mmCIF file of C-alpha atoms (C1' of nucleotides) in Angstrom:
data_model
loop_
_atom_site.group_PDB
_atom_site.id
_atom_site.type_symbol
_atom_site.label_atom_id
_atom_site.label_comp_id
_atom_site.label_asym_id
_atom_site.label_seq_id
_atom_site.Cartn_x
_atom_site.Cartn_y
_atom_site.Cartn_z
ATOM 1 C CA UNK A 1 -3.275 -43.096 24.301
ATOM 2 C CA UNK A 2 -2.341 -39.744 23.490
ATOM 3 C CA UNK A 3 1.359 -38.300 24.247
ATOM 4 C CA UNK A 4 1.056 -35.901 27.232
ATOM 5 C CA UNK A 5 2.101 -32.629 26.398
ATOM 6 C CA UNK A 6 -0.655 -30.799 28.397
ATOM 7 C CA UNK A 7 -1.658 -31.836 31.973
ATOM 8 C CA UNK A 8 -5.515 -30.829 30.670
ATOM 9 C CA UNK A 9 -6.956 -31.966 34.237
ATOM 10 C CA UNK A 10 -4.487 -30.614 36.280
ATOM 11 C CA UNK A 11 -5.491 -26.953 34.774
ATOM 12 C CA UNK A 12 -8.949 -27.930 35.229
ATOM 13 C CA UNK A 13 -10.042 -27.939 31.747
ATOM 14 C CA UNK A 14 -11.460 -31.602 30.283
ATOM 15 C CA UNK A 15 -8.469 -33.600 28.317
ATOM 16 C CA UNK A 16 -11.046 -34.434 25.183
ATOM 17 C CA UNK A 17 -9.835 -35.812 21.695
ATOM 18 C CA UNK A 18 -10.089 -32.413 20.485
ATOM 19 C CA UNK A 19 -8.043 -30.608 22.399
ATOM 20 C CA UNK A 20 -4.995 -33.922 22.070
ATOM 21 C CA UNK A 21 -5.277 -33.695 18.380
ATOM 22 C CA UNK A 22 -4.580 -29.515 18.699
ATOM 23 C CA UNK A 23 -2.148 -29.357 20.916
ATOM 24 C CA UNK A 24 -0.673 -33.129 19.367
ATOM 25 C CA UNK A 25 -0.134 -30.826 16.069
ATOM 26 C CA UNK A 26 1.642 -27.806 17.656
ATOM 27 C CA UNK A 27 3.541 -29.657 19.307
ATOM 28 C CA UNK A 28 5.595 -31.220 16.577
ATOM 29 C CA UNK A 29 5.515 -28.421 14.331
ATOM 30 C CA UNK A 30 8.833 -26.886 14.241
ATOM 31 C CA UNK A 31 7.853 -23.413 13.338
ATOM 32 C CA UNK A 32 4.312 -20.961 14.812
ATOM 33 C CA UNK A 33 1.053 -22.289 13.699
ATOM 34 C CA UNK A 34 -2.007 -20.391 12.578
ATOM 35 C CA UNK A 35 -5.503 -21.785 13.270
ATOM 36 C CA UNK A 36 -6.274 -22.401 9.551
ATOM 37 C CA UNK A 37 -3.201 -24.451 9.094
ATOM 38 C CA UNK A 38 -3.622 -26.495 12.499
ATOM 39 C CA UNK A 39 -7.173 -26.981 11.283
ATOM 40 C CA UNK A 40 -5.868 -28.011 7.738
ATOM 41 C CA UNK A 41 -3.173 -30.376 9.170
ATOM 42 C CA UNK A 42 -6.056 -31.669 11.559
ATOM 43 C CA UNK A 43 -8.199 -32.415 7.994
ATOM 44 C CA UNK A 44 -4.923 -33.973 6.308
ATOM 45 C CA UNK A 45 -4.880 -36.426 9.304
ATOM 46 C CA UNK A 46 -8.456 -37.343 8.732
ATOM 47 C CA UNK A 47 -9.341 -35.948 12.002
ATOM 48 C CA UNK A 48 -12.471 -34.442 11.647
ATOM 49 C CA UNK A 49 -13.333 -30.891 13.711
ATOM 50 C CA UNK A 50 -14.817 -28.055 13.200
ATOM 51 C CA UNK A 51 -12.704 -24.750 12.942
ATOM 52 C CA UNK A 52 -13.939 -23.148 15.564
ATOM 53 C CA UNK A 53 -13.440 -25.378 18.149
ATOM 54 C CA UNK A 54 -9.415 -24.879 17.047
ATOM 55 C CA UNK A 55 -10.068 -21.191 17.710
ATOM 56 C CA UNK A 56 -11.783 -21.703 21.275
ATOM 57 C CA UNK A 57 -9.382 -24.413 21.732
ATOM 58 C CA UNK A 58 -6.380 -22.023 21.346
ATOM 59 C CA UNK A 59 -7.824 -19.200 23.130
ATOM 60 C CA UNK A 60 -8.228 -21.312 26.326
ATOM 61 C CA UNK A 61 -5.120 -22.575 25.880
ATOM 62 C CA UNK A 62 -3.858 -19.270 25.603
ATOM 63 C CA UNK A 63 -5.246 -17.787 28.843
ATOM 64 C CA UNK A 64 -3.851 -21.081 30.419
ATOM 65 C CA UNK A 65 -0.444 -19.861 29.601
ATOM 66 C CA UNK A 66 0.046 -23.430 27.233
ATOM 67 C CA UNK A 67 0.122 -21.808 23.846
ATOM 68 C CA UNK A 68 1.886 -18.493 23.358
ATOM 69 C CA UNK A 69 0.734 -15.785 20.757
ATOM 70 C CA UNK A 70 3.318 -15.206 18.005
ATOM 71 C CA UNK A 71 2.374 -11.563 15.539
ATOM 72 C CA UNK A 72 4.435 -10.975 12.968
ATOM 73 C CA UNK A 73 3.935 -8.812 10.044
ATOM 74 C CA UNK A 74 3.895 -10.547 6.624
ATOM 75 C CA UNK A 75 1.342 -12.871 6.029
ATOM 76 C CA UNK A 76 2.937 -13.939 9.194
ATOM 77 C CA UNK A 77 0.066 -13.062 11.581
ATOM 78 C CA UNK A 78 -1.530 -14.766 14.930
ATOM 79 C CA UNK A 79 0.145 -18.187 14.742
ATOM 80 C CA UNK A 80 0.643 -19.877 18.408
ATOM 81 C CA UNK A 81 3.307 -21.961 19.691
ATOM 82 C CA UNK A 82 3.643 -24.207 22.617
ATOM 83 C CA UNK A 83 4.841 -22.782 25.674
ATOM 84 C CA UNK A 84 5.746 -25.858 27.907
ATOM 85 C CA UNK A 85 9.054 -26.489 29.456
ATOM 86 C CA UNK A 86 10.783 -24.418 26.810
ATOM 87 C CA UNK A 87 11.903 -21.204 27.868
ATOM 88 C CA UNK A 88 11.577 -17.393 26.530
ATOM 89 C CA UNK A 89 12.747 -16.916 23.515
ATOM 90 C CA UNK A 90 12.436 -14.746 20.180
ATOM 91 C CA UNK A 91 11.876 -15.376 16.678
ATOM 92 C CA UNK A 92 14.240 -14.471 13.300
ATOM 93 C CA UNK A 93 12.043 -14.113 10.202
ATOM 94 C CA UNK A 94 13.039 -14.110 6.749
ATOM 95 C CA UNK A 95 11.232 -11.899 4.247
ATOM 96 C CA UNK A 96 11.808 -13.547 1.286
ATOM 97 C CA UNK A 97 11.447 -17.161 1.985
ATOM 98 C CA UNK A 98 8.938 -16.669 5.906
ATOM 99 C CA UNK A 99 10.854 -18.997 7.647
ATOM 100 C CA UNK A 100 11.090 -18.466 11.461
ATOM 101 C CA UNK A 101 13.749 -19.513 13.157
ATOM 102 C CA UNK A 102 13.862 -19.551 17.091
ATOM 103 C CA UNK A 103 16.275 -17.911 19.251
ATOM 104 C CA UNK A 104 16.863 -19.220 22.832
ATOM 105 C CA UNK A 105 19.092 -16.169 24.806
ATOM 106 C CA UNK A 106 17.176 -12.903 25.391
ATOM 107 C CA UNK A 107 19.132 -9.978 26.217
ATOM 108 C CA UNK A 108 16.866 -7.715 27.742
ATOM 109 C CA UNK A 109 16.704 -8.487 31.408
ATOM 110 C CA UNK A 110 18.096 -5.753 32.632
ATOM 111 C CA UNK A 111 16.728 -2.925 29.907
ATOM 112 C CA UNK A 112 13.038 -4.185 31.339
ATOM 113 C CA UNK A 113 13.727 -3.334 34.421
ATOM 114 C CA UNK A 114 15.159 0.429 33.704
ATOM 115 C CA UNK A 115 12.715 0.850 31.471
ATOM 116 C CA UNK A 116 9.707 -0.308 34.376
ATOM 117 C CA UNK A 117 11.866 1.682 36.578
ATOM 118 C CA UNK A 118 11.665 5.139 34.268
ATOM 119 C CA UNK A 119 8.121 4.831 32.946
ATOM 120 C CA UNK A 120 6.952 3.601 36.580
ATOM 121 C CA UNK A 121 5.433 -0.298 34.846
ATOM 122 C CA UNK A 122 4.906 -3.154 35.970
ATOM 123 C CA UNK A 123 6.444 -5.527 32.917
ATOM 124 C CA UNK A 124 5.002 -8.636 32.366
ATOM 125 C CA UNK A 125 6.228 -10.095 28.903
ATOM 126 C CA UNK A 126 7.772 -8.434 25.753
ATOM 127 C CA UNK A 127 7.680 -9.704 22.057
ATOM 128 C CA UNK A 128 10.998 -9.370 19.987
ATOM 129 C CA UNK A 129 11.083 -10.050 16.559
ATOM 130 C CA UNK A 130 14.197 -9.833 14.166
ATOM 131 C CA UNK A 131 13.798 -9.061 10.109
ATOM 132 C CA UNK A 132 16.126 -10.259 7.464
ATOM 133 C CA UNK A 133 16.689 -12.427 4.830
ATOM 134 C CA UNK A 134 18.485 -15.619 5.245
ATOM 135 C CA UNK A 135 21.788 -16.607 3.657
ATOM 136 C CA UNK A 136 19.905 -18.474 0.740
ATOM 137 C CA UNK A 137 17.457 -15.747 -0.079
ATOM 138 C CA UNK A 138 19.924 -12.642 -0.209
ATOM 139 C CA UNK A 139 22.133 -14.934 -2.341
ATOM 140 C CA UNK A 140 19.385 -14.917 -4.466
ATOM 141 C CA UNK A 141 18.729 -11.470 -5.068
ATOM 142 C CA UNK B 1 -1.644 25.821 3.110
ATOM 143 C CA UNK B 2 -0.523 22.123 4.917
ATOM 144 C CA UNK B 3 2.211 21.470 7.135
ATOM 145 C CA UNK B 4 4.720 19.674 4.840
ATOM 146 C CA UNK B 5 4.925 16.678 6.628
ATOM 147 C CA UNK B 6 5.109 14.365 3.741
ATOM 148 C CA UNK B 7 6.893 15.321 -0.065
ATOM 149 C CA UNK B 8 3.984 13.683 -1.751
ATOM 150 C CA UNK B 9 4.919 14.846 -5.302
ATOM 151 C CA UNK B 10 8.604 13.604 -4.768
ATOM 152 C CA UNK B 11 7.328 10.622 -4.047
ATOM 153 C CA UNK B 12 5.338 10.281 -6.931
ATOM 154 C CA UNK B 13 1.827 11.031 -5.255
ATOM 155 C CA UNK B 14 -0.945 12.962 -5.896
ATOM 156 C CA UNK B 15 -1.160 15.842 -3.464
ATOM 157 C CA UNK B 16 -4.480 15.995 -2.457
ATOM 158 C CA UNK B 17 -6.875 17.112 0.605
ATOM 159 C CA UNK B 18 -7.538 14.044 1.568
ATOM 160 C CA UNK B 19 -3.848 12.878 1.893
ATOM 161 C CA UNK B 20 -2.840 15.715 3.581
ATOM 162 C CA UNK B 21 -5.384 15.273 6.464
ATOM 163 C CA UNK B 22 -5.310 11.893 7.247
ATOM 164 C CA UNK B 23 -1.233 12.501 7.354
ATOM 165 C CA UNK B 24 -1.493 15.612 9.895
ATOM 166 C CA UNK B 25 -3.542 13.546 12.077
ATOM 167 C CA UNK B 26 -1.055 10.620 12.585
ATOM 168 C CA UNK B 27 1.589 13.310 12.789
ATOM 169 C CA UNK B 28 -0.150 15.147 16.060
ATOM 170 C CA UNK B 29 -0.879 11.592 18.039
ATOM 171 C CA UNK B 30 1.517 10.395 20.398
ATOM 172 C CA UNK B 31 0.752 6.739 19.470
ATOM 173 C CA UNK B 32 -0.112 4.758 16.700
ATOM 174 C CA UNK B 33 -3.695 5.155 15.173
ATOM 175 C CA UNK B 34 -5.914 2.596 13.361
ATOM 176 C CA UNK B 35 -7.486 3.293 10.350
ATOM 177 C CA UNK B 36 -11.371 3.690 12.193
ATOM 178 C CA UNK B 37 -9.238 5.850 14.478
ATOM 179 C CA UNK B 38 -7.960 8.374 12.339
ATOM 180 C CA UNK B 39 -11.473 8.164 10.389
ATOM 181 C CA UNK B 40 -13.044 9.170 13.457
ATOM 182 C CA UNK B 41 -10.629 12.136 14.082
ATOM 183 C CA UNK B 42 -11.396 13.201 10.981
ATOM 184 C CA UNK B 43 -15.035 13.231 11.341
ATOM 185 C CA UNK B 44 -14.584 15.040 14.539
ATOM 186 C CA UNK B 45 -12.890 17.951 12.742
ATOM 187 C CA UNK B 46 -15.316 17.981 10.446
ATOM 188 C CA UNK B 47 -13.422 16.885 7.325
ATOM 189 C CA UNK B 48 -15.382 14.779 5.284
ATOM 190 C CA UNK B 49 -13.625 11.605 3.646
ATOM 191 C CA UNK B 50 -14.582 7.903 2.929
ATOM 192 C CA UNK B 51 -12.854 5.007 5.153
ATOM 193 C CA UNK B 52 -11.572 3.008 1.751
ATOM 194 C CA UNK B 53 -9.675 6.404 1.427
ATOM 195 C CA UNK B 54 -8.054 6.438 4.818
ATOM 196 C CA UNK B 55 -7.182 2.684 4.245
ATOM 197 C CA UNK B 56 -5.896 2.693 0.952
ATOM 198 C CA UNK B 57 -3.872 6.313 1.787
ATOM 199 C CA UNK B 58 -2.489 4.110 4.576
ATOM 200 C CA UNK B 59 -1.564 1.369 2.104
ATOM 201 C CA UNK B 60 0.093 3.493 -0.213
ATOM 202 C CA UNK B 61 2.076 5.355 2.624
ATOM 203 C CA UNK B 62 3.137 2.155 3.623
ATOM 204 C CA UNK B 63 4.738 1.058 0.931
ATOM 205 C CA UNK B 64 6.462 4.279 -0.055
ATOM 206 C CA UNK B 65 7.917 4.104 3.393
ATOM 207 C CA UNK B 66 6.136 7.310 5.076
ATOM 208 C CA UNK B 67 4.092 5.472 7.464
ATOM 209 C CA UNK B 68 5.134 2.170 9.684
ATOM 210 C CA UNK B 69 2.772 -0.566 10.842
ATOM 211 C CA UNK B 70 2.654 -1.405 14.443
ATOM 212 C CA UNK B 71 0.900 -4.655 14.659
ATOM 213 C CA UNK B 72 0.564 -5.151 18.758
ATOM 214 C CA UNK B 73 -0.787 -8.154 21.075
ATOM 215 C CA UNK B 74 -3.893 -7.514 22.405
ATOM 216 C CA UNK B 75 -6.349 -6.344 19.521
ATOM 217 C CA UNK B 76 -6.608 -7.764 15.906
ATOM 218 C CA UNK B 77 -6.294 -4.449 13.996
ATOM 219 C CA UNK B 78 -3.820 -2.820 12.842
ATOM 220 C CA UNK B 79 -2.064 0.859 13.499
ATOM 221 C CA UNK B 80 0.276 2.952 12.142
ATOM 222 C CA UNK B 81 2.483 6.165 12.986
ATOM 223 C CA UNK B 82 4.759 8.294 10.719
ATOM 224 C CA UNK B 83 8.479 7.093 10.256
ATOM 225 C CA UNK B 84 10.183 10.611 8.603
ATOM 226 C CA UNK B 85 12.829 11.676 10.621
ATOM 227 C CA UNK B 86 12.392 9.989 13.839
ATOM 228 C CA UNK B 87 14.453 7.433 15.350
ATOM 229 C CA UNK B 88 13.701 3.548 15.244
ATOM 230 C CA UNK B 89 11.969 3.018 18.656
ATOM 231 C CA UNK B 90 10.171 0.353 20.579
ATOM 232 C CA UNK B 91 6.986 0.314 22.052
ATOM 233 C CA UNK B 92 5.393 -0.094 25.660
ATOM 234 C CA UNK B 93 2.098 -0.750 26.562
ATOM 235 C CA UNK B 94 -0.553 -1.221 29.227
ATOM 236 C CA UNK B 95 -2.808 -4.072 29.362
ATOM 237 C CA UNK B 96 -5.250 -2.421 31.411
ATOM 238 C CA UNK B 97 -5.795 0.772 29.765
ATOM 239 C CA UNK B 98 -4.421 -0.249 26.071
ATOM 240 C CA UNK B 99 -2.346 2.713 26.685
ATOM 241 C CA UNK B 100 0.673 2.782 24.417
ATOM 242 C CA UNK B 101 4.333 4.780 25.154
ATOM 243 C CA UNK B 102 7.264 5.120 22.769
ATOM 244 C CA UNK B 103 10.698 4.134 23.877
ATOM 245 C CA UNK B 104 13.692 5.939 22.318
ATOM 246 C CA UNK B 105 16.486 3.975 23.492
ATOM 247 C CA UNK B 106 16.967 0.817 21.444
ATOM 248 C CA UNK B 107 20.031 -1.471 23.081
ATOM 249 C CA UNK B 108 19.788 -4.140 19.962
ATOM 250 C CA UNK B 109 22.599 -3.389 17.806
ATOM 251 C CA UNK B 110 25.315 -5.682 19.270
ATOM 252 C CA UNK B 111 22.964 -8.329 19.673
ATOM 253 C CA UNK B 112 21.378 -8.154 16.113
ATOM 254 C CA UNK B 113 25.335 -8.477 14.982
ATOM 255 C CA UNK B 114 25.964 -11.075 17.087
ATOM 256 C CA UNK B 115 22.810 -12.910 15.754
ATOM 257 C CA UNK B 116 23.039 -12.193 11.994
ATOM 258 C CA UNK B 117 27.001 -13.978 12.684
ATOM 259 C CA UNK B 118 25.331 -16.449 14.152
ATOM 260 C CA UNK B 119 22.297 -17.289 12.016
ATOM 261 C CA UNK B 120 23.990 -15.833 8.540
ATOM 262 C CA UNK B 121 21.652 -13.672 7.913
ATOM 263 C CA UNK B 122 21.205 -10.174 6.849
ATOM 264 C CA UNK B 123 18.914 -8.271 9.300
ATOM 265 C CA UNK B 124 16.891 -5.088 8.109
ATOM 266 C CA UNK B 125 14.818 -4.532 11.183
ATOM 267 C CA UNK B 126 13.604 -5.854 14.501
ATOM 268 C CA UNK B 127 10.378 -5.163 16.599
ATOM 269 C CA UNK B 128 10.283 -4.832 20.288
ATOM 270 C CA UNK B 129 7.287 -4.159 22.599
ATOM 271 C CA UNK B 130 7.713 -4.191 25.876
ATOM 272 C CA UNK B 131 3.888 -5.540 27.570
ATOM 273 C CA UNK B 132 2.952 -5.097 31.070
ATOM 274 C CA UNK B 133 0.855 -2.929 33.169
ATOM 275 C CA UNK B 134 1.239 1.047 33.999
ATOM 276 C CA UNK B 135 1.100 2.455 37.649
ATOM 277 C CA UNK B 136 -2.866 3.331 37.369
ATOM 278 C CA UNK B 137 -3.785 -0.102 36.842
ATOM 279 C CA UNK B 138 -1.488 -1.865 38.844
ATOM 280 C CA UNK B 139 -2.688 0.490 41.828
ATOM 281 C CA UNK B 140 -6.604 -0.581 40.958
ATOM 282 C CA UNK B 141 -5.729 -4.134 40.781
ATOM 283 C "C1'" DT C 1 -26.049 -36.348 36.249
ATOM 284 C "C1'" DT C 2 -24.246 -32.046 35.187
ATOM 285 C "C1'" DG C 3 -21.429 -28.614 33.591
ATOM 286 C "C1'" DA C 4 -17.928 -28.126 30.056
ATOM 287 C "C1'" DT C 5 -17.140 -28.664 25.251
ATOM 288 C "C1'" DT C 6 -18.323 -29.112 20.447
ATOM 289 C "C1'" DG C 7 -20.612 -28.535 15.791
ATOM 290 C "C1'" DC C 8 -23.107 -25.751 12.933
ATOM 291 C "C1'" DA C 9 -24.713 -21.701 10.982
ATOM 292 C "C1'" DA C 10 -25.139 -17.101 11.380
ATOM 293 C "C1'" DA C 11 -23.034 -12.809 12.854
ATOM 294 C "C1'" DC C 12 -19.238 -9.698 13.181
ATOM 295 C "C1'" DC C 13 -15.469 -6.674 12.239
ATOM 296 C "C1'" DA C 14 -11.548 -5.007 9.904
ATOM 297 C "C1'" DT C 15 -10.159 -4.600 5.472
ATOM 298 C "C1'" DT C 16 -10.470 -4.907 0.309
ATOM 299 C "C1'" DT C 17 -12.408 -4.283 -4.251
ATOM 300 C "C1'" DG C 18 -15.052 -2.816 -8.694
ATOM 301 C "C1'" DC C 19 -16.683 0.831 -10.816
ATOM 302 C "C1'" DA C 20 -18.022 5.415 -12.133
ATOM 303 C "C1'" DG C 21 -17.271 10.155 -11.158
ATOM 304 C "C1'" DA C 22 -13.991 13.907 -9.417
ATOM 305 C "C1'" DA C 23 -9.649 16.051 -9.037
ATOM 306 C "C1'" DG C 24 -4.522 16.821 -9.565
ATOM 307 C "C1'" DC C 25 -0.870 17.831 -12.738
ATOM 308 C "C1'" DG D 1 -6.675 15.548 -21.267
ATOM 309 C "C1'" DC D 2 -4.947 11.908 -19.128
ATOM 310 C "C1'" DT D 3 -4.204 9.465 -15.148
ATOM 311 C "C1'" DT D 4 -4.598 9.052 -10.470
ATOM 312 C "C1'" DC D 5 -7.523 9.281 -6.618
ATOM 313 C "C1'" DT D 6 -11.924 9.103 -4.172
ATOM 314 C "C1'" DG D 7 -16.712 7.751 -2.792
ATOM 315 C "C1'" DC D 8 -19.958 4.367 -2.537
ATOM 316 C "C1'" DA D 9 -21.658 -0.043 -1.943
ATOM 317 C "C1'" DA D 10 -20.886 -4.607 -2.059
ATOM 318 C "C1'" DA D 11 -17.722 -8.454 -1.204
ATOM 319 C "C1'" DT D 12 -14.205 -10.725 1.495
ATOM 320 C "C1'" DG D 13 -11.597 -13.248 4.998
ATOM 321 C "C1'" DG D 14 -10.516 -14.192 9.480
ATOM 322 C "C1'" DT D 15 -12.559 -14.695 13.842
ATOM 323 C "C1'" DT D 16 -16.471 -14.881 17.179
ATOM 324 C "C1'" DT D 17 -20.978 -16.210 19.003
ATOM 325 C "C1'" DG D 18 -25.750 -18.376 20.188
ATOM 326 C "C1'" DC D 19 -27.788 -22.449 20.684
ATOM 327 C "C1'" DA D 20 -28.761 -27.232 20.941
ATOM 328 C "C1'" DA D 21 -26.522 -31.648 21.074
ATOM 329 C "C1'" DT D 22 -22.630 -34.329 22.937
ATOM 330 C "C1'" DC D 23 -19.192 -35.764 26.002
ATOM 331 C "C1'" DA D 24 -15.936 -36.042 30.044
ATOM 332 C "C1'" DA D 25 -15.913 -36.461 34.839
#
DNA sequence: TTGATTGCAAACCATTTGCAGAAGC
DNA sequence: GCTTCTGCAAATGGTTTGCAATCAA
């Protein structure tokens, strides 16, 4: 019935319609959602939920390491993406226009670990997000 | 009278008490502050000033470029430190303790080249924070 | 059947705003 | 004196929570 991007069962949560339709919209969305807009999308589809069920919804999904927390500045604050099969990557934002583009290779392997090694950490994850404008928008200005 | 940590008449502002307060405390932390943070400071030290004030100082250092917004992971609000004469630098931090460290050494600039080539765009700035957990609370864990 | 999940409404918290008075230049 | 800035109190917007009903297993 319902594509399976999440094995709900298997990370012993309930697979219910709810949490399909959620996870149904992040998944084809090519760009970080926020909870308004999946809950907006999830109106536009004549699904009917209530909001915050699409906040619990992404906060369990969070802590089961499905959905990944994306912060940028901008209006361009807590929107989620899909973790699944995909690997690490980082995100290209432009100012003028907010697209987010998303960039597979990370470079920072090895400055983690002399950076765990100086400060004596334990690194578990790191966030990098690159600024800009995009070719169409500084033609613009 | 005040440390001159900010030109606020070159930059078109007001010089006043309350200004020059709320800028020497983000100048003596060693992290970013939130506006209830550098409130409370100022309550401590006995200087009496509305929050509005410290929130819409922050604002308008913001946009003149004096102070930079550090938006991180794990809490919703927001903080801020002083950008002046300091180097760009990245961020680590602790999610045990909330603890966070500044990192001097950025190794981005070959790699924002090679993406801006890549992606034709025109980057202005990146953000890094490196998460994990510091040797305190790995040892209690 | 039973515990997990949801809907609803109310609560919460960080931040913003309108307005009148105070202060800088 | 004129304009900007501040204090106060109220409003806002995004997110969270308590509770009773519903649903998946």
């Amino acid at each position: 019935m319902y594509h399976d991007h999440v094995p709900f069962k298997a990370k012993g949560l309930k697979a219910t319609k709810q949490r399909h339709e959620i996870v149904e919209i992040i998944a084809h969305a090519d760009y970080p959602l926020s909870a308004e807009e999946i809950y907006l999308e999830l109106v536009k589809r004549g699904i009917s939920l209530n909001l915050s069920t699409v906040y619990r919804t992404i906060e369990t999904l969070v802590a089961k390491q499905v959905l990944g927390k994306v912060n940028l500045d901008n209006e361009l604050k807590n929107r989620f993406e899909l973790i699944n099969q995909e690997q690490h990557h980082h995100h290209l934002i432009c100012l003028s226009c907010n697209q987010i583009i998303a960039i597979e290779h990370c470079p920072l392997k090895s400055y983690e670990n002399q950076i765990a090694n100086k400060h004596h950490f334990t690194i578990t994850n790191h966030k990098l997000d690159l600024y800009g404008y995009c070719e169409k928008c500084e033609a613009k200005v």
